[in-house]
PDB file of C-alpha atoms in Angstrom:
ATOM      1  CA  MET A   1      88.021 171.716 167.999  1.00  0.00           C
ATOM      2  CA  THR A   2      86.832 172.020 164.395  1.00  0.00           C
ATOM      3  CA  HIS A   3      86.702 169.715 161.421  1.00  0.00           C
ATOM      4  CA  PRO A   4      87.305 170.144 157.701  1.00  0.00           C
ATOM      5  CA  ALA A   5      84.456 170.094 155.084  1.00  0.00           C
ATOM      6  CA  ARG A   6      83.761 170.321 151.255  1.00  0.00           C
ATOM      7  CA  PRO A   7      82.420 172.015 147.966  1.00  0.00           C
ATOM      8  CA  ILE A   8      78.965 173.050 146.929  1.00  0.00           C
ATOM      9  CA  LEU A   9      78.290 172.606 143.223  1.00  0.00           C
ATOM     10  CA  ALA A  10      75.023 172.436 141.293  1.00  0.00           C
ATOM     11  CA  ALA A  11      71.815 172.000 143.292  1.00  0.00           C
ATOM     12  CA  ALA A  12      70.227 168.556 143.234  1.00  0.00           C
ATOM     13  CA  LEU A  13      67.041 167.892 141.282  1.00  0.00           C
ATOM     14  CA  LEU A  14      63.769 167.246 143.092  1.00  0.00           C
ATOM     15  CA  ALA A  15      63.782 164.551 145.652  1.00  0.00           C
ATOM     16  CA  LEU A  16      62.316 162.432 148.376  1.00  0.00           C
ATOM     17  CA  GLY A  17      63.537 159.499 150.339  1.00  0.00           C
ATOM     18  CA  CYS A  18      66.736 159.607 152.359  1.00  0.00           C
ATOM     19  CA  ALA A  19      67.702 158.959 155.921  1.00  0.00           C
ATOM     20  CA  ALA A  20      66.073 160.380 159.006  1.00  0.00           C
ATOM     21  CA  PRO A  21      67.727 163.052 161.158  1.00  0.00           C
ATOM     22  CA  THR A  22      70.089 162.230 163.997  1.00  0.00           C
ATOM     23  CA  ASP A  23      68.005 160.439 166.626  1.00  0.00           C
ATOM     24  CA  GLN A  24      69.999 161.655 169.646  1.00  0.00           C
ATOM     25  CA  PRO A  25      71.015 165.257 168.854  1.00  0.00           C
ATOM     26  CA  PRO A  26      73.586 167.148 170.891  1.00  0.00           C
ATOM     27  CA  PRO A  27      72.298 169.561 173.540  1.00  0.00           C
ATOM     28  CA  GLU A  28      71.653 173.073 172.236  1.00  0.00           C
ATOM     29  CA  ALA A  29      70.776 174.440 168.827  1.00  0.00           C
ATOM     30  CA  THR A  30      73.122 177.291 167.932  1.00  0.00           C
ATOM     31  CA  PRO A  31      71.844 180.039 165.622  1.00  0.00           C
ATOM     32  CA  THR A  32      74.288 180.375 162.745  1.00  0.00           C
ATOM     33  CA  THR A  33      74.866 182.880 159.984  1.00  0.00           C
ATOM     34  CA  ALA A  34      74.363 181.797 156.386  1.00  0.00           C
ATOM     35  CA  TRP A  35      76.781 178.997 155.548  1.00  0.00           C
ATOM     36  CA  GLN A  36      79.531 179.785 153.081  1.00  0.00           C
ATOM     37  CA  ALA A  37      81.566 177.183 151.277  1.00  0.00           C
ATOM     38  CA  PRO A  38      85.093 176.970 152.692  1.00  0.00           C
ATOM     39  CA  ALA A  39      88.129 177.072 150.464  1.00  0.00           C
ATOM     40  CA  MET A  40      88.731 173.901 148.500  1.00  0.00           C
ATOM     41  CA  PRO A  41      91.870 172.091 149.657  1.00  0.00           C
ATOM     42  CA  ASP A  42      94.673 171.637 147.166  1.00  0.00           C
ATOM     43  CA  GLY A  43      96.103 168.320 146.116  1.00  0.00           C
ATOM     44  CA  PRO A  44      94.846 164.847 146.989  1.00  0.00           C
ATOM     45  CA  LEU A  45      92.474 166.016 149.732  1.00  0.00           C
ATOM     46  CA  GLY A  46      90.669 168.421 147.374  1.00  0.00           C
ATOM     47  CA  ALA A  47      90.431 165.699 144.745  1.00  0.00           C
ATOM     48  CA  SER A  48      88.893 163.363 147.342  1.00  0.00           C
ATOM     49  CA  VAL A  49      86.348 166.022 148.350  1.00  0.00           C
ATOM     50  CA  GLN A  50      85.370 166.476 144.705  1.00  0.00           C
ATOM     51  CA  ARG A  51      85.038 162.724 144.173  1.00  0.00           C
ATOM     52  CA  GLY A  52      82.905 162.505 147.298  1.00  0.00           C
ATOM     53  CA  LEU A  53      80.467 165.060 145.948  1.00  0.00           C
ATOM     54  CA  ALA A  54      80.335 163.235 142.627  1.00  0.00           C
ATOM     55  CA  ILE A  55      79.441 159.970 144.425  1.00  0.00           C
ATOM     56  CA  LEU A  56      76.757 161.627 146.530  1.00  0.00           C
ATOM     57  CA  THR A  57      75.135 163.282 143.512  1.00  0.00           C
ATOM     58  CA  ALA A  58      75.370 160.300 141.135  1.00  0.00           C
ATOM     59  CA  THR A  59      75.199 157.517 143.669  1.00  0.00           C
ATOM     60  CA  ALA A  60      73.874 154.651 141.559  1.00  0.00           C
ATOM     61  CA  ASP A  61      76.411 155.332 138.811  1.00  0.00           C
ATOM     62  CA  SER A  62      79.219 155.588 141.351  1.00  0.00           C
ATOM     63  CA  LEU A  63      78.210 152.630 143.528  1.00  0.00           C
ATOM     64  CA  PRO A  64      76.301 150.303 141.167  1.00  0.00           C
ATOM     65  CA  ASP A  65      76.820 147.253 143.410  1.00  0.00           C
ATOM     66  CA  HIS A  66      75.562 149.066 146.512  1.00  0.00           C
ATOM     67  CA  VAL A  67      72.466 150.962 145.291  1.00  0.00           C
ATOM     68  CA  GLY A  68      69.208 149.152 144.512  1.00  0.00           C
ATOM     69  CA  ASN A  69      66.890 151.976 143.445  1.00  0.00           C
ATOM     70  CA  ASP A  70      66.680 155.243 141.524  1.00  0.00           C
ATOM     71  CA  LEU A  71      67.537 157.628 144.346  1.00  0.00           C
ATOM     72  CA  ARG A  72      70.772 159.447 145.029  1.00  0.00           C
ATOM     73  CA  CYS A  73      72.057 160.747 148.359  1.00  0.00           C
ATOM     74  CA  THR A  74      71.162 164.296 147.344  1.00  0.00           C
ATOM     75  CA  SER A  75      67.566 163.218 146.775  1.00  0.00           C
ATOM     76  CA  CYS A  76      67.038 163.946 150.477  1.00  0.00           C
ATOM     77  CA  HIS A  77      70.099 165.987 151.413  1.00  0.00           C
ATOM     78  CA  LEU A  78      69.174 168.862 149.128  1.00  0.00           C
ATOM     79  CA  ASP A  79      71.483 171.419 147.559  1.00  0.00           C
ATOM     80  CA  ASN A  80      74.370 168.992 147.875  1.00  0.00           C
ATOM     81  CA  GLY A  81      73.790 168.653 151.596  1.00  0.00           C
ATOM     82  CA  THR A  82      73.706 172.349 152.452  1.00  0.00           C
ATOM     83  CA  ARG A  83      70.008 173.240 152.622  1.00  0.00           C
ATOM     84  CA  PRO A  84      68.654 173.894 156.142  1.00  0.00           C
ATOM     85  CA  ASN A  85      65.735 171.653 157.183  1.00  0.00           C
ATOM     86  CA  ALA A  86      66.646 169.099 154.501  1.00  0.00           C
ATOM     87  CA  MET A  87      69.087 166.997 156.526  1.00  0.00           C
ATOM     88  CA  PRO A  88      72.175 169.110 155.733  1.00  0.00           C
ATOM     89  CA  TRP A  89      75.593 167.558 156.136  1.00  0.00           C
ATOM     90  CA  ILE A  90      77.125 170.764 157.491  1.00  0.00           C
ATOM     91  CA  GLY A  91      78.531 169.941 160.919  1.00  0.00           C
ATOM     92  CA  VAL A  92      77.660 166.233 160.691  1.00  0.00           C
ATOM     93  CA  TYR A  93      81.345 165.230 160.659  1.00  0.00           C
ATOM     94  CA  GLY A  94      81.720 166.548 164.202  1.00  0.00           C
ATOM     95  CA  ARG A  95      78.581 164.803 165.535  1.00  0.00           C
ATOM     96  CA  PHE A  96      79.938 161.263 165.168  1.00  0.00           C
ATOM     97  CA  PRO A  97      80.486 158.824 166.761  1.00  0.00           C
ATOM     98  CA  GLN A  98      77.034 158.984 168.337  1.00  0.00           C
ATOM     99  CA  TYR A  99      74.582 156.613 170.004  1.00  0.00           C
ATOM    100  CA  ARG A 100      71.820 155.459 167.661  1.00  0.00           C
ATOM    101  CA  SER A 101      68.721 154.043 169.350  1.00  0.00           C
ATOM    102  CA  ARG A 102      67.575 152.307 166.182  1.00  0.00           C
ATOM    103  CA  GLU A 103      70.613 150.048 166.394  1.00  0.00           C
ATOM    104  CA  ALA A 104      71.148 150.502 170.145  1.00  0.00           C
ATOM    105  CA  ARG A 105      74.855 151.090 169.726  1.00  0.00           C
ATOM    106  CA  VAL A 106      77.394 153.793 169.080  1.00  0.00           C
ATOM    107  CA  ALA A 107      77.735 154.399 165.345  1.00  0.00           C
ATOM    108  CA  THR A 108      80.457 156.005 163.261  1.00  0.00           C
ATOM    109  CA  LEU A 109      79.792 158.318 160.322  1.00  0.00           C
ATOM    110  CA  GLU A 110      80.647 155.408 158.038  1.00  0.00           C
ATOM    111  CA  ASP A 111      77.964 153.322 159.787  1.00  0.00           C
ATOM    112  CA  ARG A 112      75.449 156.097 159.226  1.00  0.00           C
ATOM    113  CA  ILE A 113      76.268 156.346 155.523  1.00  0.00           C
ATOM    114  CA  ASN A 114      75.888 152.573 155.208  1.00  0.00           C
ATOM    115  CA  GLY A 115      72.515 152.813 156.938  1.00  0.00           C
ATOM    116  CA  CYS A 116      71.398 155.134 154.159  1.00  0.00           C
ATOM    117  CA  LEU A 117      72.778 152.816 151.485  1.00  0.00           C
ATOM    118  CA  ARG A 118      70.923 149.839 152.965  1.00  0.00           C
ATOM    119  CA  ARG A 119      67.640 151.618 153.679  1.00  0.00           C
ATOM    120  CA  SER A 120      67.148 154.789 151.671  1.00  0.00           C
ATOM    121  CA  MET A 121      69.040 153.426 148.658  1.00  0.00           C
ATOM    122  CA  ASN A 122      67.666 149.890 149.152  1.00  0.00           C
ATOM    123  CA  GLY A 123      71.152 148.561 148.584  1.00  0.00           C
ATOM    124  CA  SER A 124      74.084 147.160 150.522  1.00  0.00           C
ATOM    125  CA  ALA A 125      76.834 148.451 152.768  1.00  0.00           C
ATOM    126  CA  LEU A 126      80.175 149.680 151.536  1.00  0.00           C
ATOM    127  CA  PRO A 127      83.327 148.598 153.434  1.00  0.00           C
ATOM    128  CA  ALA A 128      84.392 151.333 155.824  1.00  0.00           C
ATOM    129  CA  ASP A 129      87.895 151.362 154.354  1.00  0.00           C
ATOM    130  CA  ASP A 130      86.718 151.609 150.737  1.00  0.00           C
ATOM    131  CA  ASP A 131      88.211 154.629 148.944  1.00  0.00           C
ATOM    132  CA  ARG A 132      84.710 155.725 147.899  1.00  0.00           C
ATOM    133  CA  MET A 133      83.601 155.784 151.539  1.00  0.00           C
ATOM    134  CA  ARG A 134      86.659 157.903 152.367  1.00  0.00           C
ATOM    135  CA  ASP A 135      85.697 160.314 149.607  1.00  0.00           C
ATOM    136  CA  MET A 136      82.149 160.735 150.871  1.00  0.00           C
ATOM    137  CA  VAL A 137      83.422 161.335 154.414  1.00  0.00           C
ATOM    138  CA  ALA A 138      85.962 163.808 153.027  1.00  0.00           C
ATOM    139  CA  TYR A 139      83.133 165.805 151.450  1.00  0.00           C
ATOM    140  CA  MET A 140      81.139 165.868 154.682  1.00  0.00           C
ATOM    141  CA  ALA A 141      84.262 166.852 156.593  1.00  0.00           C
ATOM    142  CA  TRP A 142      84.946 169.679 154.118  1.00  0.00           C
ATOM    143  CA  LEU A 143      81.387 171.006 154.519  1.00  0.00           C
ATOM    144  CA  SER A 144      81.987 171.086 158.273  1.00  0.00           C
ATOM    145  CA  THR A 145      85.117 173.227 158.189  1.00  0.00           C
ATOM    146  CA  GLY A 146      85.034 175.663 161.094  1.00  0.00           C
ATOM    147  CA  GLN A 147      81.919 174.174 162.704  1.00  0.00           C
ATOM    148  CA  PRO A 148      82.166 173.400 166.443  1.00  0.00           C
ATOM    149  CA  THR A 149      82.498 169.703 167.190  1.00  0.00           C
ATOM    150  CA  GLY A 150      79.239 168.217 168.407  1.00  0.00           C
ATOM    151  CA  ALA A 151      77.216 171.413 167.987  1.00  0.00           C
ATOM    152  CA  ARG A 152      73.572 171.361 166.989  1.00  0.00           C
ATOM    153  CA  PHE A 153      72.507 174.074 164.520  1.00  0.00           C
ATOM    154  CA  ASP A 154      69.286 175.691 163.444  1.00  0.00           C
ATOM    155  CA  GLY A 155      68.088 173.836 160.341  1.00  0.00           C
ATOM    156  CA  GLN A 156      69.764 170.569 161.289  1.00  0.00           C
ATOM    157  CA  GLY A 157      67.847 167.452 160.286  1.00  0.00           C
ATOM    158  CA  VAL A 158      64.180 167.842 159.400  1.00  0.00           C
ATOM    159  CA  PRO A 159      61.649 169.735 161.563  1.00  0.00           C
ATOM    160  CA  LYS A 160      59.187 167.096 162.720  1.00  0.00           C
ATOM    161  CA  VAL A 161      55.484 167.625 162.976  1.00  0.00           C
ATOM    162  CA  GLU A 162      53.495 166.176 165.857  1.00  0.00           C
ATOM    163  CA  ALA A 163      50.830 164.365 163.827  1.00  0.00           C
ATOM    164  CA  LEU A 164      50.998 160.589 163.736  1.00  0.00           C
ATOM    165  CA  ALA A 165      48.232 160.141 161.149  1.00  0.00           C
ATOM    166  CA  GLY A 166      46.693 162.025 158.270  1.00  0.00           C
ATOM    167  CA  ASP A 167      43.879 161.937 155.717  1.00  0.00           C
ATOM    168  CA  THR A 168      45.210 159.733 152.922  1.00  0.00           C
ATOM    169  CA  ALA A 169      42.315 160.594 150.600  1.00  0.00           C
ATOM    170  CA  HIS A 170      43.069 164.298 150.887  1.00  0.00           C
ATOM    171  CA  GLY A 171      46.772 163.497 150.635  1.00  0.00           C
ATOM    172  CA  ALA A 172      46.189 161.697 147.339  1.00  0.00           C
ATOM    173  CA  ALA A 173      44.383 164.772 146.012  1.00  0.00           C
ATOM    174  CA  VAL A 174      47.223 167.092 147.081  1.00  0.00           C
ATOM    175  CA  TRP A 175      49.694 164.669 145.553  1.00  0.00           C
ATOM    176  CA  GLN A 176      48.013 164.851 142.174  1.00  0.00           C
ATOM    177  CA  ALA A 177      47.791 168.658 142.363  1.00  0.00           C
ATOM    178  CA  SER A 178      51.272 169.443 143.670  1.00  0.00           C
ATOM    179  CA  CYS A 179      53.559 166.419 143.480  1.00  0.00           C
ATOM    180  CA  ALA A 180      52.621 164.309 140.473  1.00  0.00           C
ATOM    181  CA  ARG A 181      54.071 166.743 137.926  1.00  0.00           C
ATOM    182  CA  CYS A 182      57.556 165.720 139.092  1.00  0.00           C
ATOM    183  CA  HIS A 183      57.210 162.409 140.941  1.00  0.00           C
ATOM    184  CA  GLY A 184      54.537 161.042 138.597  1.00  0.00           C
ATOM    185  CA  PRO A 185      50.860 160.317 139.314  1.00  0.00           C
ATOM    186  CA  GLU A 186      51.751 156.821 140.586  1.00  0.00           C
ATOM    187  CA  GLY A 187      54.904 157.926 142.410  1.00  0.00           C
ATOM    188  CA  ALA A 188      57.212 156.184 139.946  1.00  0.00           C
ATOM    189  CA  GLY A 189      59.416 159.209 139.420  1.00  0.00           C
ATOM    190  CA  SER A 190      60.467 161.069 136.283  1.00  0.00           C
ATOM    191  CA  ASP A 191      63.441 162.863 134.786  1.00  0.00           C
ATOM    192  CA  LEU A 192      62.791 165.593 137.359  1.00  0.00           C
ATOM    193  CA  ALA A 193      62.363 163.586 140.551  1.00  0.00           C
ATOM    194  CA  PRO A 194      62.984 160.103 142.002  1.00  0.00           C
ATOM    195  CA  PRO A 195      60.314 157.513 142.778  1.00  0.00           C
ATOM    196  CA  ALA A 196      58.412 158.166 146.005  1.00  0.00           C
ATOM    197  CA  TRP A 197      57.109 154.609 146.262  1.00  0.00           C
ATOM    198  CA  GLY A 198      57.210 151.337 144.371  1.00  0.00           C
ATOM    199  CA  PRO A 199      60.116 148.963 143.674  1.00  0.00           C
ATOM    200  CA  ARG A 200      62.623 151.682 142.740  1.00  0.00           C
ATOM    201  CA  SER A 201      62.082 153.858 145.819  1.00  0.00           C
ATOM    202  CA  PHE A 202      63.379 153.794 149.413  1.00  0.00           C
ATOM    203  CA  ASN A 203      62.475 150.759 151.453  1.00  0.00           C
ATOM    204  CA  ILE A 204      60.282 150.466 154.563  1.00  0.00           C
ATOM    205  CA  GLY A 205      63.346 150.733 156.832  1.00  0.00           C
ATOM    206  CA  ALA A 206      64.241 154.249 155.629  1.00  0.00           C
ATOM    207  CA  GLY A 207      63.567 157.249 157.824  1.00  0.00           C
ATOM    208  CA  MET A 208      61.402 158.796 155.138  1.00  0.00           C
ATOM    209  CA  ALA A 209      58.976 155.871 155.502  1.00  0.00           C
ATOM    210  CA  ARG A 210      57.964 157.452 158.836  1.00  0.00           C
ATOM    211  CA  ILE A 211      55.070 159.889 158.606  1.00  0.00           C
ATOM    212  CA  ARG A 212      56.538 162.627 160.822  1.00  0.00           C
ATOM    213  CA  THR A 213      59.879 162.658 159.009  1.00  0.00           C
ATOM    214  CA  ALA A 214      58.207 162.655 155.589  1.00  0.00           C
ATOM    215  CA  ALA A 215      55.746 165.373 156.615  1.00  0.00           C
ATOM    216  CA  GLY A 216      58.508 167.626 157.953  1.00  0.00           C
ATOM    217  CA  PHE A 217      60.550 167.183 154.790  1.00  0.00           C
ATOM    218  CA  ILE A 218      57.559 167.864 152.540  1.00  0.00           C
ATOM    219  CA  ARG A 219      56.385 170.875 154.552  1.00  0.00           C
ATOM    220  CA  HIS A 220      59.746 172.666 154.305  1.00  0.00           C
ATOM    221  CA  ASN A 221      61.104 171.472 150.959  1.00  0.00           C
ATOM    222  CA  MET A 222      58.296 170.504 148.587  1.00  0.00           C
ATOM    223  CA  PRO A 223      57.195 171.222 145.922  1.00  0.00           C
ATOM    224  CA  PHE A 224      60.814 171.636 144.888  1.00  0.00           C
ATOM    225  CA  ASP A 225      60.190 174.860 142.979  1.00  0.00           C
ATOM    226  CA  GLN A 226      57.815 176.262 145.616  1.00  0.00           C
ATOM    227  CA  PRO A 227      59.085 175.015 148.992  1.00  0.00           C
ATOM    228  CA  GLY A 228      57.022 175.878 152.021  1.00  0.00           C
ATOM    229  CA  THR A 229      53.831 176.591 150.103  1.00  0.00           C
ATOM    230  CA  LEU A 230      51.967 173.538 151.392  1.00  0.00           C
ATOM    231  CA  SER A 231      50.245 173.921 154.746  1.00  0.00           C
ATOM    232  CA  GLU A 232      51.234 171.594 157.577  1.00  0.00           C
ATOM    233  CA  THR A 233      47.900 169.800 157.196  1.00  0.00           C
ATOM    234  CA  ASP A 234      48.530 169.260 153.492  1.00  0.00           C
ATOM    235  CA  ALA A 235      52.066 168.045 154.194  1.00  0.00           C
ATOM    236  CA  VAL A 236      50.875 165.600 156.839  1.00  0.00           C
ATOM    237  CA  ASP A 237      48.165 164.258 154.555  1.00  0.00           C
ATOM    238  CA  VAL A 238      50.596 163.838 151.648  1.00  0.00           C
ATOM    239  CA  ALA A 239      53.030 162.083 153.992  1.00  0.00           C
ATOM    240  CA  ALA A 240      50.244 159.780 155.215  1.00  0.00           C
ATOM    241  CA  TYR A 241      49.381 158.939 151.603  1.00  0.00           C
ATOM    242  CA  LEU A 242      52.985 158.472 150.551  1.00  0.00           C
ATOM    243  CA  THR A 243      53.937 156.263 153.512  1.00  0.00           C
ATOM    244  CA  SER A 244      50.847 154.112 152.913  1.00  0.00           C
ATOM    245  CA  ARG A 245      51.961 153.222 149.402  1.00  0.00           C
ATOM    246  CA  PRO A 246      53.850 149.973 148.620  1.00  0.00           C
ATOM    247  CA  ARG A 247      57.623 149.945 148.727  1.00  0.00           C
ATOM    248  CA  PRO A 248      60.444 147.404 149.166  1.00  0.00           C
ATOM    249  CA  ASP A 249      60.730 145.539 152.438  1.00  0.00           C
ATOM    250  CA  PHE A 250      63.818 145.719 154.650  1.00  0.00           C
ATOM    251  CA  ALA A 251      65.147 142.420 155.942  1.00  0.00           C
ATOM    252  CA  GLY A 252      65.680 142.459 159.702  1.00  0.00           C
ATOM    253  CA  LYS A 253      63.513 145.519 160.376  1.00  0.00           C
ATOM    254  CA  GLU A 254      61.945 143.705 163.332  1.00  0.00           C
ATOM    255  CA  ASN A 255      65.298 144.013 165.130  1.00  0.00           C
ATOM    256  CA  ASP A 256      65.304 147.824 165.047  1.00  0.00           C
ATOM    257  CA  TRP A 257      65.041 149.686 168.389  1.00  0.00           C
ATOM    258  CA  PRO A 258      65.868 146.540 170.365  1.00  0.00           C
ATOM    259  CA  ARG A 259      65.506 148.402 173.663  1.00  0.00           C
ATOM    260  CA  GLY A 260      61.865 149.112 173.007  1.00  0.00           C
ATOM    261  CA  ASP A 261      62.275 152.851 172.373  1.00  0.00           C
ATOM    262  CA  ALA A 262      60.935 153.014 168.832  1.00  0.00           C
ATOM    263  CA  PRO A 263      59.496 156.403 167.842  1.00  0.00           C
ATOM    264  CA  PRO A 264      55.702 156.671 167.824  1.00  0.00           C
ATOM    265  CA  ASP A 265      55.623 156.874 164.031  1.00  0.00           C
ATOM    266  CA  ALA A 266      57.759 153.791 163.418  1.00  0.00           C
ATOM    267  CA  ALA A 267      56.501 152.221 160.197  1.00  0.00           C
ATOM    268  CA  TYR A 268      56.578 148.616 161.468  1.00  0.00           C
ATOM    269  CA  PRO A 269      56.482 146.611 164.710  1.00  0.00           C
ATOM    270  CA  THR A 270      59.738 145.490 166.319  1.00  0.00           C
ATOM    271  CA  ARG A 271      60.839 142.986 168.926  1.00  0.00           C
ATOM    272  CA  GLY A 272      61.865 145.684 171.394  1.00  0.00           C
ATOM    273  CA  THR A 273      61.876 144.627 175.028  1.00  0.00           C
ATOM    274  CA  GLY A 274      60.551 147.907 176.379  1.00  0.00           C
ATOM    275  CA  ALA A 275      63.759 148.551 178.326  1.00  0.00           C
ATOM    276  CA  THR A 276      65.075 152.086 178.377  1.00  0.00           C
ATOM    277  CA  PRO A 277      68.583 153.017 177.204  1.00  0.00           C
TER     278      PRO A 277
END
């Protein structure tokens, strides 16, 4: 069984901050050839796909009542959700519903999008039957045209590093040398890149607030014009520095991972019971 997908337009600007990779991936990673954009559907479906991309690339303008910071969805899902190792949306349509340990329940793709709106965008959820939600799902479905349902692919999510701590002093130095020219010396963002911390960035409940997720994203995707040029040590230290900086809180974060199976780099304590799924 396969699912439809959607268009790839201009690449996103520099970014940092969106949701973490799937926390319970399907079994095997399948090597794939380079992804090619499928044909754009005609009529209302094609128009919905195009609207979905517009929402995902100009999220605050499109969803002003549901976004509370200066990020967009493509701040993390680079190249309009098609770049490997930057949480691509290719194939994601066929990997939901899925069990999410953070919420300890089975989630739909609409639930996952709303998780990003509430955490990475520091905003509020969109009704699942809202036309704008349908458009975003239509884009992700279009990107997934021809992809096997439930398959895991090379480049899915973000490659995680093993380190759980880093040298924040060295990370601050690397930040000033390699990151500040786009994200600003104080992480407040610029015309080139979104805020990496502070009141207009992702909140503490976002996946990027975890050191291993941030380090994997930085190692493979930053600096935006020279991805992969930082060593893993540098990436870990930058991630340690970045995740140590102030950012908005997330109400109810203590209820995450209620079965006690929080990842080792969780950015905050929870009330988990210690039970296994």
